[in-house]
Amino acid sequence: MLNITDRNISIEGARVRYRDLSGKPSDYNKNGQRNITIELDMEDALTLKDMGFNVRFPEVGPDGDERAPLFKIIVSKFSKVYRVNSERQSIRELHEDEVTDLQAYRLRNVDLTFYGRDYEIGKRVVRSAYLSSGYFDVEETYFDKKYSGFQTPGRPVDEDLPW
């Protein structure tokens, strides 16, 4: 569900379909731009389309079921990206070079705030979405839990180690 203000748009519980957070050029990402693509329900997709954003409406699949509209959000170097661990109730802002690490995790919940920016391409005006802040609640692995008490630079150990 969208929450629209004058400056930003927020989506709580975004369903991430694709994510390319490496920032490296590839066959699917020619410019090497960090981005995430989320699924939208039809009402939100039509709202964003009416606001001028580029929303993709995939064709009906070969088995006849409709596919969810897709929406791409660009992750810039100015975006605030947070890795959340709801089990340990911890949150950490990621530096630009750490955002790539989110590629490897399963995501439990994603909350995003973004804004629109207009560009002229020829005679057309295109509106792209840029991430203001993103909260990525990651699913911990066995070893994340095992080594969670280890001291890291700048972080004191405040719990007993499991052994």
XYZ file of N, CA, C and O in Angstrom:
652
model
N 0.836 -1.178 0.000
C 0.000 0.000 0.000
C 0.883 1.243 0.000
O 1.842 1.333 0.761
N 0.555 2.173 -0.849
C 1.330 3.396 -0.976
C 0.947 4.418 0.085
O -0.223 4.546 0.454
N 1.944 5.151 0.552
C 1.729 6.304 1.413
C 2.387 7.479 0.692
O 3.607 7.544 0.603
N 1.573 8.391 0.173
C 2.073 9.467 -0.677
C 2.059 10.783 0.100
O 1.031 11.168 0.664
N 3.220 11.453 0.120
C 3.322 12.790 0.705
C 3.774 13.743 -0.400
O 3.956 13.343 -1.551
N 3.999 15.007 -0.047
C 4.434 15.992 -1.038
C 5.799 15.658 -1.620
O 6.065 15.922 -2.783
N 6.683 15.105 -0.809
C 8.066 14.886 -1.243
C 8.406 13.446 -1.551
O 9.311 13.190 -2.344
N 7.754 12.488 -0.878
C 8.127 11.087 -1.002
C 6.928 10.177 -1.139
O 5.809 10.549 -0.807
N 7.218 8.964 -1.566
C 6.230 7.899 -1.624
C 6.824 6.723 -0.865
O 7.993 6.376 -1.059
N 6.037 6.114 0.004
C 6.512 4.980 0.786
C 5.693 3.742 0.468
O 4.483 3.829 0.233
N 6.368 2.612 0.481
C 5.719 1.319 0.292
C 6.153 0.439 1.452
O 7.342 0.187 1.644
N 5.186 -0.026 2.210
C 5.479 -0.907 3.341
C 5.250 -2.350 2.899
O 4.249 -2.667 2.263
N 6.205 -3.214 3.209
C 6.082 -4.625 2.841
C 6.199 -4.858 1.345
O 5.443 -5.641 0.777
N 7.144 -4.183 0.701
C 7.330 -4.319 -0.753
C 7.741 -5.749 -1.096
O 8.518 -6.377 -0.383
N 7.201 -6.253 -2.197
C 7.550 -7.590 -2.687
C 8.642 -7.438 -3.746
O 8.358 -7.054 -4.882
N 9.871 -7.749 -3.360
C 11.002 -7.580 -4.265
C 11.011 -8.735 -5.255
O 11.024 -9.905 -4.879
N 11.002 -8.401 -6.534
C 11.027 -9.421 -7.592
C 12.446 -9.631 -8.086
O 12.907 -10.750 -8.198
N 13.136 -8.541 -8.409
C 14.522 -8.598 -8.865
C 15.317 -7.558 -8.085
O 14.790 -6.520 -7.727
N 16.581 -7.862 -7.882
C 17.468 -6.868 -7.260
C 18.839 -6.988 -7.897
O 19.353 -8.081 -8.093
N 19.377 -5.864 -8.256
C 20.729 -5.785 -8.785
C 21.425 -4.684 -8.006
O 21.376 -3.520 -8.378
N 22.038 -5.072 -6.923
C 22.650 -4.104 -6.026
C 24.164 -4.062 -6.161
O 24.833 -3.392 -5.396
N 24.703 -4.781 -7.148
C 26.157 -4.832 -7.312
C 26.700 -3.564 -7.956
O 27.825 -3.165 -7.688
N 25.938 -2.963 -8.841
C 26.416 -1.775 -9.540
C 27.385 -2.089 -10.666
O 28.082 -1.205 -11.147
N 27.420 -3.350 -11.089
C 28.309 -3.752 -12.182
C 27.491 -3.952 -13.454
O 26.392 -4.503 -13.412
N 28.029 -3.524 -14.601
C 27.310 -3.749 -15.863
C 27.136 -5.240 -16.146
O 28.002 -6.046 -15.837
N 25.986 -5.602 -16.710
C 25.704 -6.988 -17.079
C 24.761 -6.980 -18.273
O 24.382 -5.928 -18.781
N 24.365 -8.172 -18.716
C 23.431 -8.273 -19.833
C 22.092 -7.615 -19.515
O 21.428 -7.083 -20.394
N 21.669 -7.666 -18.260
C 20.379 -7.119 -17.863
C 20.478 -5.708 -17.304
O 19.469 -5.083 -17.007
N 21.685 -5.216 -17.122
C 21.902 -3.906 -16.520
C 23.077 -3.244 -17.226
O 24.183 -3.212 -16.701
N 22.833 -2.720 -18.389
C 23.900 -2.189 -19.238
C 24.687 -1.048 -18.581
O 25.882 -0.940 -18.740
N 24.005 -0.175 -17.829
C 24.668 0.979 -17.234
C 25.342 0.672 -15.902
O 26.025 1.519 -15.351
N 25.125 -0.514 -15.370
C 25.693 -0.839 -14.078
C 25.045 -0.054 -12.953
O 25.677 0.319 -11.985
N 23.755 0.164 -13.073
C 23.010 0.963 -12.117
C 22.411 0.052 -11.038
O 21.823 -0.978 -11.348
N 22.568 0.415 -9.777
C 21.954 -0.358 -8.693
C 20.457 -0.088 -8.700
O 20.021 1.059 -8.740
N 19.683 -1.164 -8.634
C 18.239 -0.986 -8.624
C 17.556 -2.199 -8.026
O 18.152 -3.267 -7.911
N 16.310 -2.018 -7.659
C 15.453 -3.116 -7.246
C 14.134 -2.970 -7.986
O 13.676 -1.866 -8.267
N 13.557 -4.099 -8.334
C 12.272 -4.118 -9.013
C 11.284 -4.804 -8.084
O 11.548 -5.900 -7.595
N 10.180 -4.144 -7.846
C 9.174 -4.674 -6.936
C 7.879 -4.958 -7.684
O 7.622 -4.383 -8.739
N 7.093 -5.856 -7.114
C 5.762 -6.144 -7.633
C 4.768 -5.206 -6.958
O 4.900 -4.906 -5.777
N 3.791 -4.766 -7.721
C 2.752 -3.878 -7.193
C 1.392 -4.522 -7.376
O 1.190 -5.320 -8.301
N 0.438 -4.155 -6.534
C -0.925 -4.550 -6.832
C -1.459 -3.563 -7.875
O -0.875 -2.503 -8.102
N -2.542 -3.899 -8.502
C -3.031 -3.118 -9.643
C -3.390 -1.685 -9.251
O -3.094 -0.744 -9.986
N -3.978 -1.497 -8.096
C -4.373 -0.152 -7.667
C -3.151 0.760 -7.502
O -3.142 1.896 -7.986
N -2.117 0.260 -6.834
C -0.895 1.047 -6.652
C -0.193 1.289 -7.981
O 0.345 2.375 -8.218
N -0.204 0.296 -8.852
C 0.436 0.443 -10.162
C -0.238 1.547 -10.977
O 0.442 2.369 -11.598
N -1.545 1.581 -10.962
C -2.263 2.609 -11.718
C -2.049 3.993 -11.107
O -1.940 4.987 -11.830
N -1.950 4.066 -9.784
C -1.676 5.345 -9.122
C -0.315 5.884 -9.541
O -0.176 7.059 -9.892
N 0.714 5.022 -9.502
C 2.061 5.454 -9.897
C 2.117 5.813 -11.377
O 2.790 6.770 -11.761
N 1.407 5.069 -12.202
C 1.380 5.378 -13.635
C 0.741 6.749 -13.872
O 1.227 7.536 -14.676
N -0.339 7.053 -13.145
C -0.994 8.357 -13.258
C -0.086 9.496 -12.793
O -0.228 10.630 -13.242
N 0.852 9.188 -11.899
C 1.801 10.191 -11.409
C 2.967 10.376 -12.387
O 3.833 11.212 -12.159
N 3.003 9.578 -13.461
C 4.031 9.730 -14.484
C 5.182 8.746 -14.390
O 6.115 8.806 -15.189
N 5.134 7.827 -13.429
C 6.203 6.839 -13.303
C 6.057 5.752 -14.360
O 4.959 5.483 -14.850
N 7.178 5.112 -14.675
C 7.190 4.028 -15.646
C 6.896 2.718 -14.922
O 7.753 2.168 -14.244
N 5.680 2.226 -15.061
C 5.270 0.959 -14.479
C 5.096 -0.027 -15.625
O 4.461 0.288 -16.627
N 5.679 -1.209 -15.481
C 5.551 -2.239 -16.531
C 4.400 -3.166 -16.183
O 4.307 -3.668 -15.067
N 3.562 -3.392 -17.163
C 2.439 -4.304 -17.010
C 2.712 -5.524 -17.888
O 2.442 -5.491 -19.090
N 3.263 -6.596 -17.314
C 3.595 -7.782 -18.111
C 2.345 -8.401 -18.728
O 1.243 -8.290 -18.196
N 2.564 -9.057 -19.860
C 1.459 -9.723 -20.536
C 1.008 -10.931 -19.724
O 1.725 -11.425 -18.860
N -0.172 -11.402 -20.038
C -0.704 -12.588 -19.372
C 0.192 -13.776 -19.715
O 0.639 -13.933 -20.854
N 0.494 -14.591 -18.712
C 1.388 -15.731 -18.893
C 0.786 -16.794 -19.782
O -0.416 -16.784 -20.083
N 1.607 -17.761 -20.215
C 1.124 -18.811 -21.110
C 0.050 -19.692 -20.471
O -0.769 -20.278 -21.167
N 0.044 -19.756 -19.149
C -0.970 -20.555 -18.463
C -2.232 -19.753 -18.162
O -3.160 -20.270 -17.553
N -2.272 -18.494 -18.562
C -3.471 -17.679 -18.447
C -3.570 -16.829 -17.204
O -4.484 -16.026 -17.089
N -2.637 -16.976 -16.267
C -2.745 -16.141 -15.067
C -2.029 -14.818 -15.270
O -1.020 -14.735 -15.948
N -2.617 -13.788 -14.677
C -2.065 -12.444 -14.819
C -0.818 -12.306 -13.964
O -0.709 -12.891 -12.893
N 0.105 -11.519 -14.438
C 1.336 -11.259 -13.705
C 1.257 -9.880 -13.081
O 0.637 -8.975 -13.617
N 1.905 -9.741 -11.939
C 1.856 -8.475 -11.201
C 2.623 -7.390 -11.943
O 3.666 -7.658 -12.548
N 2.133 -6.157 -11.904
C 2.879 -5.034 -12.479
C 4.216 -4.874 -11.758
O 4.335 -5.151 -10.560
N 5.228 -4.423 -12.503
C 6.578 -4.280 -11.967
C 7.001 -2.815 -11.967
O 6.654 -2.055 -12.879
N 7.786 -2.461 -10.961
C 8.216 -1.073 -10.791
C 9.669 -1.059 -10.342
O 10.027 -1.686 -9.349
N 10.512 -0.340 -11.086
C 11.945 -0.294 -10.789
C 12.282 0.972 -10.014
O 11.853 2.062 -10.366
N 13.078 0.781 -8.942
C 13.542 1.896 -8.114
C 15.065 1.895 -8.140
O 15.700 0.869 -7.870
N 15.640 3.034 -8.475
C 17.099 3.165 -8.585
C 17.682 3.451 -7.200
O 17.180 4.294 -6.471
N 18.757 2.741 -6.879
C 19.464 2.943 -5.615
C 20.714 3.747 -5.932
O 21.633 3.252 -6.582
N 20.748 4.995 -5.491
C 21.881 5.870 -5.794
C 22.858 5.892 -4.632
O 22.600 5.325 -3.569
N 23.952 6.585 -4.817
C 24.935 6.686 -3.731
C 24.422 7.568 -2.596
O 24.982 7.572 -1.508
N 23.345 8.293 -2.817
C 22.758 9.140 -1.784
C 21.641 8.440 -1.015
O 21.107 8.994 -0.059
N 21.275 7.238 -1.440
C 20.213 6.494 -0.765
C 20.684 6.003 0.596
O 21.829 5.583 0.752
N 19.799 6.054 1.570
C 20.068 5.496 2.894
C 19.536 4.066 2.891
O 18.338 3.850 2.721
N 20.443 3.113 3.053
C 20.061 1.701 3.021
C 20.392 1.099 4.385
O 21.515 1.219 4.867
N 19.391 0.444 4.978
C 19.543 -0.126 6.307
C 19.326 -1.636 6.259
O 18.367 -2.108 5.645
N 20.233 -2.355 6.914
C 20.064 -3.796 7.084
C 19.447 -3.997 8.457
O 20.011 -3.589 9.474
N 18.286 -4.617 8.476
C 17.541 -4.810 9.705
C 17.557 -6.295 10.053
O 17.467 -7.144 9.178
N 17.673 -6.576 11.337
C 17.542 -7.939 11.821
C 16.460 -7.909 12.886
O 16.706 -7.489 14.012
N 15.255 -8.322 12.506
C 14.131 -8.227 13.438
C 14.249 -9.219 14.580
O 13.707 -8.985 15.656
N 14.969 -10.334 14.386
C 15.136 -11.301 15.475
C 15.956 -10.709 16.616
O 15.633 -10.884 17.780
N 17.039 -10.027 16.274
C 17.894 -9.425 17.300
C 17.516 -7.970 17.563
O 18.152 -7.301 18.362
N 16.535 -7.491 16.853
C 16.087 -6.103 16.935
C 17.260 -5.144 16.775
O 17.515 -4.275 17.608
N 17.973 -5.326 15.668
C 19.105 -4.451 15.375
C 18.924 -3.845 13.990
O 18.245 -4.396 13.132
N 19.548 -2.697 13.818
C 19.496 -2.001 12.537
C 20.866 -1.377 12.312
O 21.509 -0.914 13.251
N 21.309 -1.418 11.054
C 22.619 -0.845 10.729
C 22.565 -0.214 9.352
O 22.127 -0.834 8.393
N 23.004 1.044 9.280
C 23.072 1.704 7.983
C 24.271 1.158 7.223
O 25.367 1.038 7.770
N 24.061 0.811 5.968
C 25.125 0.261 5.142
C 25.816 1.369 4.365
O 25.158 2.278 3.852
N 27.135 1.276 4.274
C 27.893 2.191 3.435
C 27.683 1.790 1.979
O 27.231 0.680 1.680
N 28.038 2.674 1.078
C 27.805 2.430 -0.345
C 28.413 1.111 -0.823
O 27.795 0.382 -1.592
N 29.607 0.774 -0.335
C 30.251 -0.458 -0.786
C 29.689 -1.703 -0.100
O 29.983 -2.823 -0.505
N 28.846 -1.546 0.913
C 28.240 -2.686 1.609
C 26.851 -3.041 1.083
O 26.329 -4.108 1.406
N 26.267 -2.185 0.292
C 24.918 -2.425 -0.219
C 24.873 -3.713 -1.042
O 23.883 -4.447 -1.014
N 25.951 -4.028 -1.727
C 26.038 -5.245 -2.525
C 25.773 -6.488 -1.686
O 25.226 -7.472 -2.177
N 26.140 -6.460 -0.409
C 25.967 -7.618 0.465
C 24.507 -8.052 0.588
O 24.224 -9.221 0.844
N 23.567 -7.141 0.403
C 22.147 -7.494 0.488
C 21.722 -8.458 -0.613
O 20.683 -9.103 -0.508
N 22.521 -8.546 -1.654
C 22.214 -9.440 -2.766
C 22.168 -10.898 -2.304
O 21.444 -11.707 -2.848
N 22.948 -11.248 -1.293
C 23.106 -12.634 -0.884
C 22.060 -13.106 0.122
O 21.957 -14.290 0.385
N 21.282 -12.198 0.686
C 20.363 -12.568 1.753
C 18.947 -12.791 1.254
O 18.509 -12.165 0.291
N 18.236 -13.665 1.971
C 16.791 -13.757 1.788
C 16.169 -12.604 2.564
O 16.573 -12.327 3.690
N 15.198 -11.985 1.968
C 14.577 -10.820 2.590
C 13.249 -11.214 3.211
O 12.419 -11.849 2.571
N 13.053 -10.827 4.466
C 11.785 -11.080 5.150
C 10.781 -9.988 4.856
O 9.622 -10.243 4.586
N 11.249 -8.756 4.979
C 10.371 -7.608 4.790
C 11.200 -6.459 4.235
O 12.362 -6.293 4.603
N 10.595 -5.680 3.351
C 11.276 -4.534 2.765
C 10.324 -3.345 2.795
O 9.196 -3.427 2.298
N 10.785 -2.255 3.411
C 10.032 -1.008 3.436
C 10.851 0.050 2.710
O 12.032 0.235 3.014
N 10.233 0.725 1.744
C 10.956 1.649 0.877
C 10.301 3.027 0.853
O 9.073 3.136 0.868
N 11.136 4.044 0.789
C 10.673 5.405 0.549
C 11.453 5.925 -0.656
O 12.675 5.816 -0.696
N 10.742 6.470 -1.642
C 11.398 6.949 -2.855
C 10.768 8.248 -3.313
O 9.731 8.674 -2.817
N 11.436 8.878 -4.269
C 10.936 10.123 -4.852
C 11.094 10.037 -6.368
O 11.838 9.215 -6.886
N 10.381 10.901 -7.076
C 10.450 10.917 -8.531
C 11.366 12.012 -9.038
O 11.492 13.070 -8.432
N 12.017 11.716 -10.140
C 12.883 12.703 -10.789
C 12.609 12.646 -12.286
O 12.621 11.565 -12.882
N 12.348 13.801 -12.877
C 11.982 13.865 -14.291
C 13.199 14.079 -15.182
O 14.109 14.837 -14.829
N 13.176 13.412 -16.338
C 14.216 13.541 -17.355
C 13.547 13.757 -18.703
O 12.451 13.271 -18.943
N 14.241 14.478 -19.563
C 13.767 14.623 -20.934
C 14.561 13.689 -21.823
O 15.789 13.716 -21.836
N 13.835 12.852 -22.563
C 14.455 11.979 -23.556
C 13.785 12.329 -24.878
O 12.640 11.964 -25.118
N 14.525 13.056 -25.709
C 13.923 13.565 -26.937
C 12.846 14.565 -26.580
O 13.093 15.558 -25.904
N 11.619 14.303 -27.016
C 10.502 15.188 -26.705
C 9.657 14.652 -25.553
O 8.684 15.280 -25.168
N 10.039 13.499 -25.028
C 9.282 12.883 -23.929
C 9.893 13.234 -22.578
O 11.091 13.390 -22.450
N 9.044 13.327 -21.588
C 9.499 13.496 -20.209
C 9.254 12.171 -19.494
O 8.149 11.636 -19.523
N 10.300 11.644 -18.882
C 10.242 10.369 -18.190
C 10.500 10.612 -16.708
O 11.393 11.378 -16.355
N 9.732 9.952 -15.851
C 9.932 10.075 -14.405
C 10.493 8.765 -13.869
O 9.891 7.715 -14.004
N 11.670 8.857 -13.248
C 12.308 7.699 -12.624
C 12.144 7.785 -11.116
O 12.052 8.869 -10.551
N 12.156 6.624 -10.477
C 12.043 6.552 -9.017
C 13.429 6.343 -8.427
O 14.177 5.478 -8.871
N 13.766 7.144 -7.415
C 15.045 7.043 -6.716
C 14.778 6.747 -5.242
O 13.952 7.410 -4.612
N 15.516 5.800 -4.718
C 15.348 5.398 -3.325
C 15.867 6.478 -2.385
O 17.005 6.921 -2.512
N 15.025 6.915 -1.450
C 15.459 7.814 -0.380
C 16.015 6.984 0.758
O 17.125 7.201 1.223
N 15.201 6.034 1.219
C 15.642 5.137 2.281
C 14.970 3.787 2.111
O 13.827 3.702 1.667
N 15.719 2.759 2.443
C 15.210 1.400 2.349
C 15.601 0.600 3.574
O 16.751 0.659 4.012
N 14.646 -0.105 4.134
C 14.863 -0.946 5.299
C 14.687 -2.395 4.857
O 13.581 -2.802 4.490
N 15.777 -3.154 4.871
C 15.795 -4.527 4.386
C 15.958 -5.469 5.576
O 17.039 -5.584 6.141
N 14.877 -6.131 5.955
C 14.905 -7.092 7.061
C 15.362 -8.424 6.482
O 14.660 -9.046 5.681
N 16.562 -8.849 6.883
C 17.171 -10.038 6.309
C 16.947 -11.248 7.204
O 16.834 -11.142 8.424
N 16.872 -12.401 6.569
C 16.752 -13.658 7.292
C 18.147 -14.131 7.660
O 18.999 -14.287 6.796
N 18.359 -14.357 8.923
C 19.670 -14.789 9.382
C 19.935 -16.240 9.008
O 19.030 -17.061 9.005
N 21.187 -16.521 8.725
C 21.602 -17.901 8.517
C 22.075 -18.470 9.846
O 22.212 -17.754 10.838
N 22.351 -19.733 9.856
C 22.854 -20.397 11.062
C 24.127 -19.720 11.564
O 24.282 -19.468 12.761
N 25.050 -19.416 10.652
C 26.319 -18.833 11.064
C 26.176 -17.369 11.480
O 26.939 -16.885 12.306
N 25.212 -16.652 10.921
C 24.957 -15.292 11.392
C 24.606 -15.312 12.876
O 25.066 -14.482 13.652
N 23.780 -16.289 13.257
C 23.393 -16.411 14.656
C 24.585 -16.835 15.514
O 24.788 -16.314 16.602
N 25.341 -17.797 15.005
C 26.462 -18.336 15.776
C 27.501 -17.266 16.085
O 28.008 -17.180 17.199
N 27.828 -16.439 15.114
C 28.897 -15.467 15.272
C 28.398 -14.052 15.576
O 29.161 -13.096 15.506
N 27.150 -13.902 15.915
C 26.592 -12.566 16.112
C 27.221 -11.825 17.290
O 27.231 -10.610 17.315
N 27.772 -12.537 18.258
C 28.355 -11.888 19.414
C 29.795 -11.486 19.254
O 30.384 -10.880 20.148
N 30.408 -11.803 18.129
C 31.815 -11.452 17.928
C 31.976 -9.940 17.890
O 31.127 -9.227 17.369
N 33.082 -9.502 18.421
C 33.341 -8.065 18.439
C 33.807 -7.613 17.062
O 34.654 -8.239 16.432
N 33.227 -6.521 16.605
C 33.649 -5.907 15.358
C 34.169 -4.523 15.703
O 33.811 -3.966 16.737
N 35.025 -3.944 14.873
C 35.557 -2.621 15.200
C 34.433 -1.626 15.462
O 33.489 -1.523 14.680
N 34.546 -0.947 16.600
C 33.550 0.061 16.940
C 32.309 -0.487 17.600
O 31.374 0.243 17.872
N 32.251 -1.816 17.842
C 31.067 -2.408 18.459
C 31.486 -3.275 19.636
O 32.144 -4.293 19.440
N 31.126 -2.910 20.842
C 31.501 -3.727 21.996
C 30.664 -4.995 22.069
O 29.539 -5.037 21.590
N 31.237 -6.034 22.649
C 30.498 -7.278 22.850
C 29.639 -7.093 24.092
O 30.123 -6.768 25.166
N 28.325 -7.301 23.949
C 27.439 -7.102 25.076
C 26.669 -8.368 25.445
O 25.723 -8.337 26.195
N 27.065 -9.506 24.873
C 26.403 -10.751 25.207
C 27.440 -11.863 25.257
O 28.516 -11.760 24.673
N 27.110 -12.933 25.950
C 28.034 -14.064 26.042
C 28.052 -14.836 24.742
O 27.041 -14.964 24.059
N 29.226 -15.338 24.391
C 29.365 -16.163 23.197
C 28.783 -17.550 23.484
O 28.774 -17.988 24.639
N 28.319 -18.264 22.459
C 27.629 -19.536 22.692
C 28.540 -20.687 23.121
O 28.074 -21.767 23.379
N 29.850 -20.526 23.213
C 30.714 -21.638 23.608
C 31.621 -21.290 24.737
O 31.891 -20.276 25.170
